[in-house]
Short mmCIF file of N, CA, C and O in Angstrom, two decimals:
data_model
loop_
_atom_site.label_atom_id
_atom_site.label_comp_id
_atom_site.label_asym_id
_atom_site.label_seq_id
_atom_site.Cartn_x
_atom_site.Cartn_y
_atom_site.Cartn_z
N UNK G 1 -76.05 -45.20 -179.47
CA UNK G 1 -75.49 -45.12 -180.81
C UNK G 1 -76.51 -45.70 -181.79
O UNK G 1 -77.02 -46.82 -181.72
N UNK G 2 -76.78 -44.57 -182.92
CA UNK G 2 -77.87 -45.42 -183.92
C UNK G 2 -77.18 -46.46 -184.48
O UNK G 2 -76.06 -46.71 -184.04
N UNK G 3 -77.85 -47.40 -185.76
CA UNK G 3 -77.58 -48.87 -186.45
C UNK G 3 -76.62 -48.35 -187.11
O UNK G 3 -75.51 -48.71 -186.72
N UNK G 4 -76.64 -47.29 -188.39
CA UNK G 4 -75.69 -46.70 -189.00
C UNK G 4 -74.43 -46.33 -188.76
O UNK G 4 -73.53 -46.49 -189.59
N UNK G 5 -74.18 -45.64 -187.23
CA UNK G 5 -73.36 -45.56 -186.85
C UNK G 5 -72.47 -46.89 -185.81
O UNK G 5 -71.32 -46.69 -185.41
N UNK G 6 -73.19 -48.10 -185.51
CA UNK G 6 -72.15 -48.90 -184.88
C UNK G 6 -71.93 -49.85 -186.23
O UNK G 6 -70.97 -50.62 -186.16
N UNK G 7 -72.54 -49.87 -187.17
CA UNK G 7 -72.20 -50.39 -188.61
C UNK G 7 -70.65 -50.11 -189.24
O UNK G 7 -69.63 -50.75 -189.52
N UNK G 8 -71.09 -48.89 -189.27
CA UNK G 8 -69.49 -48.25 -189.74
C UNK G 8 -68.34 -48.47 -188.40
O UNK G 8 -67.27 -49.07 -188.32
N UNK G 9 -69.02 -47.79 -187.57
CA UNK G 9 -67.29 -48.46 -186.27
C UNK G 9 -67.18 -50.01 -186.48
O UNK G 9 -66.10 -50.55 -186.72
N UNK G 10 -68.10 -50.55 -186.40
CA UNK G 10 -67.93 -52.17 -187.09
C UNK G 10 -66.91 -52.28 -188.43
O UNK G 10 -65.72 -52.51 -188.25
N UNK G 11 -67.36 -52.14 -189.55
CA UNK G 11 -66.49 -51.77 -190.83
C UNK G 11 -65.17 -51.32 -191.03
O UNK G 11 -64.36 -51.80 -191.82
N UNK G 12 -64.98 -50.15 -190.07
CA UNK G 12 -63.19 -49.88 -189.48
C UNK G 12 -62.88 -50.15 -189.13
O UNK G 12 -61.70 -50.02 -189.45
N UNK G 13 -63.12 -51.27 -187.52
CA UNK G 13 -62.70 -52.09 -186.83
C UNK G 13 -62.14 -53.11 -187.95
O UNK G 13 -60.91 -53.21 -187.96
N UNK G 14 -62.97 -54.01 -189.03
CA UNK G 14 -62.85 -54.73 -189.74
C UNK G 14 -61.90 -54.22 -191.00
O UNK G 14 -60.91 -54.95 -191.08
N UNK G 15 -61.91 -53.60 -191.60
CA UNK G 15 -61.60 -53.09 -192.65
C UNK G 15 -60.48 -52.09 -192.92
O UNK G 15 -59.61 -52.17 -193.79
N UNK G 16 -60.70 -50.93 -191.86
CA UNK G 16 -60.15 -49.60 -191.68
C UNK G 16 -60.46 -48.76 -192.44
O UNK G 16 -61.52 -48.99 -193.03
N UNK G 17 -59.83 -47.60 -192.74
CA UNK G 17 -60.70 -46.60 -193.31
C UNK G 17 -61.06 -45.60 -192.11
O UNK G 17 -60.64 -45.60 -190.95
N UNK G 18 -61.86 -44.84 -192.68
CA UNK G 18 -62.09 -43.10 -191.69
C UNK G 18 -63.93 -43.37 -192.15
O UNK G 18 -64.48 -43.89 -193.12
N UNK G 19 -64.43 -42.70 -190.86
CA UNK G 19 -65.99 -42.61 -191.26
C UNK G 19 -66.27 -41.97 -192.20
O UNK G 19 -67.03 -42.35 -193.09
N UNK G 20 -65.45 -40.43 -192.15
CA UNK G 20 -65.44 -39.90 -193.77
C UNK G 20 -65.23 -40.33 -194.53
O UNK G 20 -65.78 -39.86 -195.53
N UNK G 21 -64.22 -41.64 -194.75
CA UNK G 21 -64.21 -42.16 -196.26
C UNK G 21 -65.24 -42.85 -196.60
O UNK G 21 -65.69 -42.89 -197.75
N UNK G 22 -65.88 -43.67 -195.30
CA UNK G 22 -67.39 -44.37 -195.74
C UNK G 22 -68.77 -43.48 -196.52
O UNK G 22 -69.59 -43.55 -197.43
N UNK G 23 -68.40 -42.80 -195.63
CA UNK G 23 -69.28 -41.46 -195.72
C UNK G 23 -69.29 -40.66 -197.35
O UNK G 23 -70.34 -40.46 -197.96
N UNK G 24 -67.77 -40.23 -197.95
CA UNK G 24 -67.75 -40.12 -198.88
C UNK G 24 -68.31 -40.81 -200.16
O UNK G 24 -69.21 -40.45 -200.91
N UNK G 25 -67.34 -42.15 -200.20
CA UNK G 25 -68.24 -43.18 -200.99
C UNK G 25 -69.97 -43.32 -201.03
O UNK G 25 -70.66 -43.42 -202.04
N UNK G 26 -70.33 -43.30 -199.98
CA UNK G 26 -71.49 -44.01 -199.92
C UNK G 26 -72.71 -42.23 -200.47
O UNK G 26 -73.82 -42.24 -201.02
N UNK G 27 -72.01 -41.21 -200.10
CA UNK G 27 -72.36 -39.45 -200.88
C UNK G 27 -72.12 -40.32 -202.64
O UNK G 27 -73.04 -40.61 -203.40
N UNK G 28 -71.14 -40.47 -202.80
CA UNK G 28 -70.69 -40.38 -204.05
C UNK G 28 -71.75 -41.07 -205.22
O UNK G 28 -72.21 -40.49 -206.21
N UNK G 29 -72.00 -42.56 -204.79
CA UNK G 29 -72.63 -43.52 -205.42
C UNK G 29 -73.97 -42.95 -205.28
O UNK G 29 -74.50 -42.63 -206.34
N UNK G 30 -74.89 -42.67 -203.79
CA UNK G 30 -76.07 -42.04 -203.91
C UNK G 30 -76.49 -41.60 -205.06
O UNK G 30 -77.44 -41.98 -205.74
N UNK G 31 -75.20 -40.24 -205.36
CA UNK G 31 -75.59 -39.04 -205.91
C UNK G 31 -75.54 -39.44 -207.76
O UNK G 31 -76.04 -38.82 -208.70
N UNK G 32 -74.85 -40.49 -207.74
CA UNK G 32 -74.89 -40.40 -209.20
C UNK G 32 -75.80 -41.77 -209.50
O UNK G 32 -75.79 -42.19 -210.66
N UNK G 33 -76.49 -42.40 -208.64
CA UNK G 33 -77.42 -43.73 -208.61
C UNK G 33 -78.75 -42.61 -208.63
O UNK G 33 -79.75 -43.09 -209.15
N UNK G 34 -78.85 -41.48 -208.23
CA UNK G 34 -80.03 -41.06 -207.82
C UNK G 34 -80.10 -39.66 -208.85
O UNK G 34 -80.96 -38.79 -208.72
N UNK G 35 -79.07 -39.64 -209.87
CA UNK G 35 -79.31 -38.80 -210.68
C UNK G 35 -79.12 -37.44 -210.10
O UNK G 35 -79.67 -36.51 -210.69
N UNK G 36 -78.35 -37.19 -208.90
CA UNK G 36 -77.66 -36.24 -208.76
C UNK G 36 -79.00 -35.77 -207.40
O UNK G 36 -78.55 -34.89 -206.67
N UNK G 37 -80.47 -36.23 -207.00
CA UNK G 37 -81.30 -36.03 -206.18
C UNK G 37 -81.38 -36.82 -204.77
O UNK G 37 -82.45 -36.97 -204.19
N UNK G 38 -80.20 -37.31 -204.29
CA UNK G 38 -79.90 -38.18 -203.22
C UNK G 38 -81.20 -38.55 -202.35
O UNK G 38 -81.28 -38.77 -201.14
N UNK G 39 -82.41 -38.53 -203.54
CA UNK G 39 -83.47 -38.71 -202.88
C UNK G 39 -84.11 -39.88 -202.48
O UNK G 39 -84.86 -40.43 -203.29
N UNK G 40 -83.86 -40.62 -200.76
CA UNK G 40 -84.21 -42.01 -201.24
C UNK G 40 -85.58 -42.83 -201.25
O UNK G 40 -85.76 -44.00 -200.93
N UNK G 41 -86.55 -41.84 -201.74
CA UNK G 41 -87.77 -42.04 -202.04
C UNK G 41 -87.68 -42.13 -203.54
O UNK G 41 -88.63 -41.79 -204.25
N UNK G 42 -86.59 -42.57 -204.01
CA UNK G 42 -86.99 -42.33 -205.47
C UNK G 42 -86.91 -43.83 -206.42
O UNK G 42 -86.03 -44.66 -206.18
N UNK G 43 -88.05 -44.07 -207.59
CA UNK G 43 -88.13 -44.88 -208.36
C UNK G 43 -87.33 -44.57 -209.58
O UNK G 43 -87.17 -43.46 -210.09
N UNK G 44 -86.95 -45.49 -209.89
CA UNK G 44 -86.37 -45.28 -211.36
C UNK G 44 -87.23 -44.81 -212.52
O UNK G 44 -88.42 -45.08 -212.72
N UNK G 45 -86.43 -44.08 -213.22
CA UNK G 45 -87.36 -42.90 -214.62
C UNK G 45 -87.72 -44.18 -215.05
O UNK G 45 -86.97 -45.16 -215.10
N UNK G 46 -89.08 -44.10 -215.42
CA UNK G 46 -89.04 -44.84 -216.71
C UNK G 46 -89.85 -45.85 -216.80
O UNK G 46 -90.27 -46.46 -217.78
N UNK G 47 -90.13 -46.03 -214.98
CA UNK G 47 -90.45 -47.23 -214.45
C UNK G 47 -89.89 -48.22 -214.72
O UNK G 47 -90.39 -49.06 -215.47
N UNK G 48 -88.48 -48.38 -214.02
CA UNK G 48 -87.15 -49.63 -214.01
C UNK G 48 -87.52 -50.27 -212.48
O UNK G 48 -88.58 -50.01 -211.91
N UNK G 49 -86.80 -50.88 -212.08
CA UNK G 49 -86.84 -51.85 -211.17
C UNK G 49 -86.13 -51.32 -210.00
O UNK G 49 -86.29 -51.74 -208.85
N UNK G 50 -84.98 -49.97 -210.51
CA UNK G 50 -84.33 -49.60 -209.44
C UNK G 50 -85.04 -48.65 -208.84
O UNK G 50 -85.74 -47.81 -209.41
N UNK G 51 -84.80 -48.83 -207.13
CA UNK G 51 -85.73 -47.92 -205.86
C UNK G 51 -84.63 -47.48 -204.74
O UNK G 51 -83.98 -48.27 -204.05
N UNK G 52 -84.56 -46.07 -204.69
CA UNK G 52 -83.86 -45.59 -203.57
C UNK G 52 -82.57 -44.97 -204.14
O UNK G 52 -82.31 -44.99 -205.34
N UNK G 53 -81.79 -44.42 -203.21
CA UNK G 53 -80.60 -43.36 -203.86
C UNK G 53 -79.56 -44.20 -204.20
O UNK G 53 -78.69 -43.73 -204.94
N UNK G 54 -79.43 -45.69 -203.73
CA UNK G 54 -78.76 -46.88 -204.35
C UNK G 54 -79.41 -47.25 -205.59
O UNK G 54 -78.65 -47.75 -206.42
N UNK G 55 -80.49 -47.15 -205.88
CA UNK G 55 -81.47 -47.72 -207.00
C UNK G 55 -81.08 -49.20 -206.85
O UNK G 55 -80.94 -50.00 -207.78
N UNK G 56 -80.91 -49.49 -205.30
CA UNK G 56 -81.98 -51.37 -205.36
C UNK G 56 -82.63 -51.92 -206.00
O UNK G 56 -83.79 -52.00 -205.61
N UNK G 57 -82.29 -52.58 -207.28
CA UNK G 57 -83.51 -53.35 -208.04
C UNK G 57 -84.81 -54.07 -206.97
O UNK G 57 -84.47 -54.77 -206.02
N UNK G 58 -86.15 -53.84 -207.24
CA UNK G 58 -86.80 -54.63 -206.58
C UNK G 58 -87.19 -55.48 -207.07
O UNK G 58 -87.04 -55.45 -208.29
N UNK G 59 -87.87 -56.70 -206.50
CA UNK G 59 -88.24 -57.93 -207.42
C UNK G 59 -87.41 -58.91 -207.47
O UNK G 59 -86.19 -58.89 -207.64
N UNK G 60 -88.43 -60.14 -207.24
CA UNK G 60 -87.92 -61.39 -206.83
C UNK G 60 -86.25 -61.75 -206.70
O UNK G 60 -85.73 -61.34 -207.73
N UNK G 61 -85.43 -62.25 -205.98
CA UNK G 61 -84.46 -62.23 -206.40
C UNK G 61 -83.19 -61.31 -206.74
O UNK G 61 -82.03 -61.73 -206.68
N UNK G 62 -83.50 -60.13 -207.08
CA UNK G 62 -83.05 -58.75 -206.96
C UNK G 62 -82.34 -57.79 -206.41
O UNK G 62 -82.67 -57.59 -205.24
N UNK G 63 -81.80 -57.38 -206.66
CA UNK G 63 -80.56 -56.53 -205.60
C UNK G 63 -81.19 -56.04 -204.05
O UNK G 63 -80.48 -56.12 -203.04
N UNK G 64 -82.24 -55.66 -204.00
CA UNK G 64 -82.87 -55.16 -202.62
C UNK G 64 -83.20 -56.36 -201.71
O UNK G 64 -83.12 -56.36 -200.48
N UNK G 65 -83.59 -57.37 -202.49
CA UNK G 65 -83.77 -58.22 -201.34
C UNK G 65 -82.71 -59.19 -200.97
O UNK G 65 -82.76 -59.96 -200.01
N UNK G 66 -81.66 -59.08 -201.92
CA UNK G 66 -80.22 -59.84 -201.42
C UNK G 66 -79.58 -58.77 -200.93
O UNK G 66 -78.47 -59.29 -200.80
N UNK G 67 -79.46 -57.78 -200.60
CA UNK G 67 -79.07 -56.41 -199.56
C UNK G 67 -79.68 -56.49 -198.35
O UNK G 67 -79.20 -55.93 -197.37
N UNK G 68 -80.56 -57.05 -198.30
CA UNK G 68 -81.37 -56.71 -196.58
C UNK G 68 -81.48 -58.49 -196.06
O UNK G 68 -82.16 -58.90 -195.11
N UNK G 69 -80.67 -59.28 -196.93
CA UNK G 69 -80.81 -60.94 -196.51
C UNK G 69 -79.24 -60.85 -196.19
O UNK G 69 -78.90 -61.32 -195.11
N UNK G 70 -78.27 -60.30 -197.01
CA UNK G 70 -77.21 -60.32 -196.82
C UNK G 70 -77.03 -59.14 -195.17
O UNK G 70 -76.29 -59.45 -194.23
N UNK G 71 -77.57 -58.34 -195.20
CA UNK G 71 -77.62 -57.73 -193.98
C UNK G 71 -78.00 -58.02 -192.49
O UNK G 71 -77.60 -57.58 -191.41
N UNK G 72 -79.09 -59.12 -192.93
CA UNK G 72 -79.36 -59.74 -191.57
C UNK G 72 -77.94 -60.70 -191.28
O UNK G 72 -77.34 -60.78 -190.21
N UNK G 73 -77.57 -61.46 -192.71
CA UNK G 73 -76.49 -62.98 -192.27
C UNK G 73 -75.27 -62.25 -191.43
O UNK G 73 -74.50 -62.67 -190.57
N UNK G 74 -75.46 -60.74 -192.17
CA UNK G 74 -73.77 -59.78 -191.08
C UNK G 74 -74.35 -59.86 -189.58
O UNK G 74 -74.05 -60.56 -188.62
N UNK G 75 -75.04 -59.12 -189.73
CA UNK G 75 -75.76 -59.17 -187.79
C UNK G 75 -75.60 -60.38 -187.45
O UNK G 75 -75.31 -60.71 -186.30
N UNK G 76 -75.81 -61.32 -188.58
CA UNK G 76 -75.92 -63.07 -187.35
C UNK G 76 -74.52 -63.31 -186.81
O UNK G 76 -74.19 -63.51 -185.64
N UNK G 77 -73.69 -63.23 -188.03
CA UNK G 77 -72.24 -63.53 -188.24
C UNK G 77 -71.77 -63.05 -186.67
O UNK G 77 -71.46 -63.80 -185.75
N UNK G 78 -71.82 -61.56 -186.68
CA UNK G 78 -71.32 -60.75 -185.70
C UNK G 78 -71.95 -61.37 -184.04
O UNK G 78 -71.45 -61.46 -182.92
N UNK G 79 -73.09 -61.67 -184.56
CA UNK G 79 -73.74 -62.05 -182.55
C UNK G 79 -74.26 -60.83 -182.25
O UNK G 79 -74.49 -60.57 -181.06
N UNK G 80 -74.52 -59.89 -183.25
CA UNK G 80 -75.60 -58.65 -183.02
C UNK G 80 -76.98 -59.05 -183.05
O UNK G 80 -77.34 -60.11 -183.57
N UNK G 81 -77.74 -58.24 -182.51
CA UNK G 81 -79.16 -58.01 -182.81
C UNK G 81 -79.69 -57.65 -183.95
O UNK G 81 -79.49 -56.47 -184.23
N UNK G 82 -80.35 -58.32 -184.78
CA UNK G 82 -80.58 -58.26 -186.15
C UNK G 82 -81.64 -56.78 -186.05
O UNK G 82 -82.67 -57.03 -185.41
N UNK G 83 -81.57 -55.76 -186.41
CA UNK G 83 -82.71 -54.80 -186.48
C UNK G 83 -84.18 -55.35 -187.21
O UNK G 83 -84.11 -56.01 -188.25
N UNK G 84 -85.23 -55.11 -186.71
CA UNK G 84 -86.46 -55.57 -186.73
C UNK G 84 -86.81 -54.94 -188.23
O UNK G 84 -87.30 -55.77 -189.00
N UNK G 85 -86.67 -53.80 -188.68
CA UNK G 85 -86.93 -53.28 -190.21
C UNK G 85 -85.92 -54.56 -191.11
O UNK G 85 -86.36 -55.02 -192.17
N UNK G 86 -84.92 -54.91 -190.69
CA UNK G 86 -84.22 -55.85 -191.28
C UNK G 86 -84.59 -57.11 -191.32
O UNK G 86 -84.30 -57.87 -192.25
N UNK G 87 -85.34 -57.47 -190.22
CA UNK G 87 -85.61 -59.10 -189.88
C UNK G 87 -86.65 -59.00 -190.69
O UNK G 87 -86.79 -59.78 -191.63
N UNK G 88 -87.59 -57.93 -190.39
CA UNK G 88 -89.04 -58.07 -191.40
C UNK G 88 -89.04 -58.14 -192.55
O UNK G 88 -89.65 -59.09 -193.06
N UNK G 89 -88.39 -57.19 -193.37
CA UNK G 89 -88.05 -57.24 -194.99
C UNK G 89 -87.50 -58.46 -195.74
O UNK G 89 -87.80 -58.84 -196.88
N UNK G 90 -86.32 -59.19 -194.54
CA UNK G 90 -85.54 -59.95 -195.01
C UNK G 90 -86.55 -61.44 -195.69
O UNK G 90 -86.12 -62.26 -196.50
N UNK G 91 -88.23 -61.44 -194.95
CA UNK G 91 -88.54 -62.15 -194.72
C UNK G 91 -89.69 -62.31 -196.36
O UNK G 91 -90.38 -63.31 -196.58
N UNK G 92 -89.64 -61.39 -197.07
CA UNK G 92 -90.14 -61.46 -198.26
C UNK G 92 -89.40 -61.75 -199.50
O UNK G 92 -88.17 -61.89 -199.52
N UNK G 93 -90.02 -61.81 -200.34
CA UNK G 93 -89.56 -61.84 -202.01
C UNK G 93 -88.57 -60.97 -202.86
O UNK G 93 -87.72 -61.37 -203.66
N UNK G 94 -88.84 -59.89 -202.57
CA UNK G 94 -88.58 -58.62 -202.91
C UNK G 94 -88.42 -57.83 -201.95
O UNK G 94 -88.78 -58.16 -200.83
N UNK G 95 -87.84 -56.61 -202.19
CA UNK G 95 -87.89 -55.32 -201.15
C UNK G 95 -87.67 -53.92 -202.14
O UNK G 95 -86.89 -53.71 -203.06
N UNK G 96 -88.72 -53.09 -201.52
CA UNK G 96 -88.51 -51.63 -202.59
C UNK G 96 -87.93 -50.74 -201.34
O UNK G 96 -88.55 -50.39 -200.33
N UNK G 97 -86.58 -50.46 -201.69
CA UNK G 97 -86.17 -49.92 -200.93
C UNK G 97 -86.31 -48.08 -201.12
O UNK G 97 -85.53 -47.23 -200.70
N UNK G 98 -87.10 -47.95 -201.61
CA UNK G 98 -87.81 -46.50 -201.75
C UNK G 98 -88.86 -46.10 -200.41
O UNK G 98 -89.40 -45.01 -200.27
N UNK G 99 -88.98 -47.27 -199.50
CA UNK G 99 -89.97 -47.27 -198.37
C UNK G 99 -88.89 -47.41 -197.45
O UNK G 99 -89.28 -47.93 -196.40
N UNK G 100 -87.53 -47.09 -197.46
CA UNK G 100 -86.55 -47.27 -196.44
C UNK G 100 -86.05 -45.77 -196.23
O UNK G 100 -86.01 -44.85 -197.04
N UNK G 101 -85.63 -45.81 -194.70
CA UNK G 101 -84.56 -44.42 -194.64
C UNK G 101 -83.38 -44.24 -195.13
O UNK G 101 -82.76 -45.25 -195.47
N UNK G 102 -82.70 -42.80 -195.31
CA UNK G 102 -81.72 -43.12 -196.44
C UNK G 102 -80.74 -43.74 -194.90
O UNK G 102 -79.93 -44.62 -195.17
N UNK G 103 -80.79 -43.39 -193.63
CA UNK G 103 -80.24 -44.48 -193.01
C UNK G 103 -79.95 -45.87 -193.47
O UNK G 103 -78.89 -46.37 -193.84
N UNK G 104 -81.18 -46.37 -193.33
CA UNK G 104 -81.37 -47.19 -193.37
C UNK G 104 -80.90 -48.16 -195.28
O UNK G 104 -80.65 -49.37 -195.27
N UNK G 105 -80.88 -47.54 -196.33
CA UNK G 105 -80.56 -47.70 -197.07
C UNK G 105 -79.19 -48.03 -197.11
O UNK G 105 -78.65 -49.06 -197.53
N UNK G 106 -78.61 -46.81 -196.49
CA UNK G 106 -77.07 -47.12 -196.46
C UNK G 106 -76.51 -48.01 -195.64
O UNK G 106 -75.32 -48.27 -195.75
N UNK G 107 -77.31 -48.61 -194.69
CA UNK G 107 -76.87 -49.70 -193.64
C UNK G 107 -76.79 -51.03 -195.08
O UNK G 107 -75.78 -51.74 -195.10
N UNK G 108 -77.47 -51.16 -195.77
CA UNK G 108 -77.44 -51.94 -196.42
C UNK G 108 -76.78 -51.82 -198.00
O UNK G 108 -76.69 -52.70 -198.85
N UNK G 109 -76.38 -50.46 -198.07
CA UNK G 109 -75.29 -50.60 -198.92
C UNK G 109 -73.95 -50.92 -198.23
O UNK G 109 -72.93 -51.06 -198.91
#
């Protein structure tokens, strides 16, 4: 089972809900964070701070790197294996999450 997917059986276990409803939401916000291009290679117009189909602010302090710090403390919480793209990132200042998969993005939305 990939990260994404024991994330979400995690989340219903916890929460409840249908994978489609995760699934929906997490389509929904993409698409209108990313200007309708669910592309998650993408920087903000304009050159803004937001990166990825979440538009993660990057930079010090910043929404991307309290997304992938807050993501490791869930794995700890749980007694999971922290994923290594997670342990590494978690370990900087910042994070541009425009260098992430949209997997991987959404593990951390």
């Amino acid at each position: 089972m990939d990260e994404k997917e024991e994330l979400i059986r995690q989340l219903i276990k916890e929460k409840g809900g249908t994978r489609e409803q995760y699934e929906t939401i997490m389509d929904s916000i993409a698409y209108h964070e990313s200007a309708g291009t669910n592309d998650p290679k993408l920087s903000q117009y304009g050159g803004g701070p937001g990166r990825g189909v979440y538009q993660f602010e990057e930079g010090e302090g910043q929404g991307g790197i309290t997304a992938v710090r807050r993501a490791k403390e869930y794995y700890n919480d749980l007694g999971k294996p922290v994923p290594k793209w997670v342990s590494e990132n978690a370990k900087g200042t910042s994070l541009d999450a425009s260098k992430l998969s949209r997997d991987q993005q959404d593990i951390l939305f």
